[in-house]
Amino acid sequence: MSAAELTPQEAARWAARAGLPLPDDRHGPVAAAADQLHAVVAVLRELDFGDTPPAIAYRAGTELSDAAV
C-alpha cells in the first residue's frame, strides 16, 4: 500500500478481497481506521531499537540488578 490515504472504495475492495464484504455505510469509517493504523505503523517502523534484544530474550519474573545495568 502506498503512502496515499486509502479511499472508501479501496477499503471496500480490500475487505471484499479478504472475504469481508462491508455495508456501504462502513466504507468510510474502515478507510479512516486503516489510515490511522498505517500512520501508527509508519512511526513504529522509524524507531531505532538499536541494542534492544528480541522478545524471546525476555524472562518474566526476573529483574536486572543495578550491577548488571
XYZ file of C-alpha atoms in Angstrom:
69
model
C 0.000 0.000 0.000
C 1.356 3.428 -0.874
C 1.641 6.417 1.443
C -1.557 7.847 -0.075
C -4.688 7.649 2.029
C -6.971 4.694 1.478
C -10.214 5.687 -0.219
C -13.551 4.238 0.902
C -13.791 2.382 -2.422
C -10.354 0.850 -1.915
C -11.277 -0.168 1.626
C -14.366 -1.937 0.288
C -12.308 -3.665 -2.413
C -9.632 -4.846 0.040
C -12.248 -6.048 2.518
C -14.088 -7.970 -0.198
C -10.796 -9.468 -1.356
C -10.235 -10.699 2.205
C -13.714 -12.227 2.278
C -15.167 -9.483 4.486
C -17.762 -7.617 2.453
C -18.673 -4.268 4.047
C -22.017 -2.488 4.034
C -21.836 0.777 2.092
C -22.077 2.893 5.241
C -18.891 1.287 6.671
C -16.526 2.024 3.759
C -15.543 5.488 5.031
C -15.000 4.559 8.694
C -12.988 1.470 7.734
C -10.804 3.544 5.389
C -10.218 6.102 8.168
C -9.292 3.366 10.657
C -6.906 1.767 8.155
C -5.258 5.141 7.533
C -4.786 5.667 11.276
C -3.249 2.198 11.672
C -0.970 2.836 8.718
C 0.215 6.096 10.315
C 0.985 4.369 13.628
C 2.862 1.522 11.943
C 4.852 4.036 9.882
C 6.022 5.728 13.101
C 6.940 2.377 14.662
C 8.989 1.444 11.601
C 11.078 4.591 12.055
C 12.093 3.732 15.624
C 15.673 2.704 16.201
C 15.699 -0.215 18.582
C 19.496 -0.430 18.474
C 20.661 -2.947 21.064
C 17.176 -3.967 22.175
C 17.132 -7.761 22.370
C 14.314 -9.687 20.704
C 11.265 -10.519 22.803
C 12.367 -14.142 23.106
C 15.217 -12.941 25.364
C 12.751 -11.527 27.923
C 12.425 -13.565 31.108
C 9.231 -12.874 33.029
C 9.669 -12.511 36.756
C 13.349 -11.660 36.654
C 14.818 -8.213 37.103
C 18.254 -6.908 36.325
C 20.298 -5.878 39.322
C 21.898 -2.439 39.373
C 25.255 -4.108 38.782
C 24.017 -5.716 35.568
C 22.764 -2.432 34.105
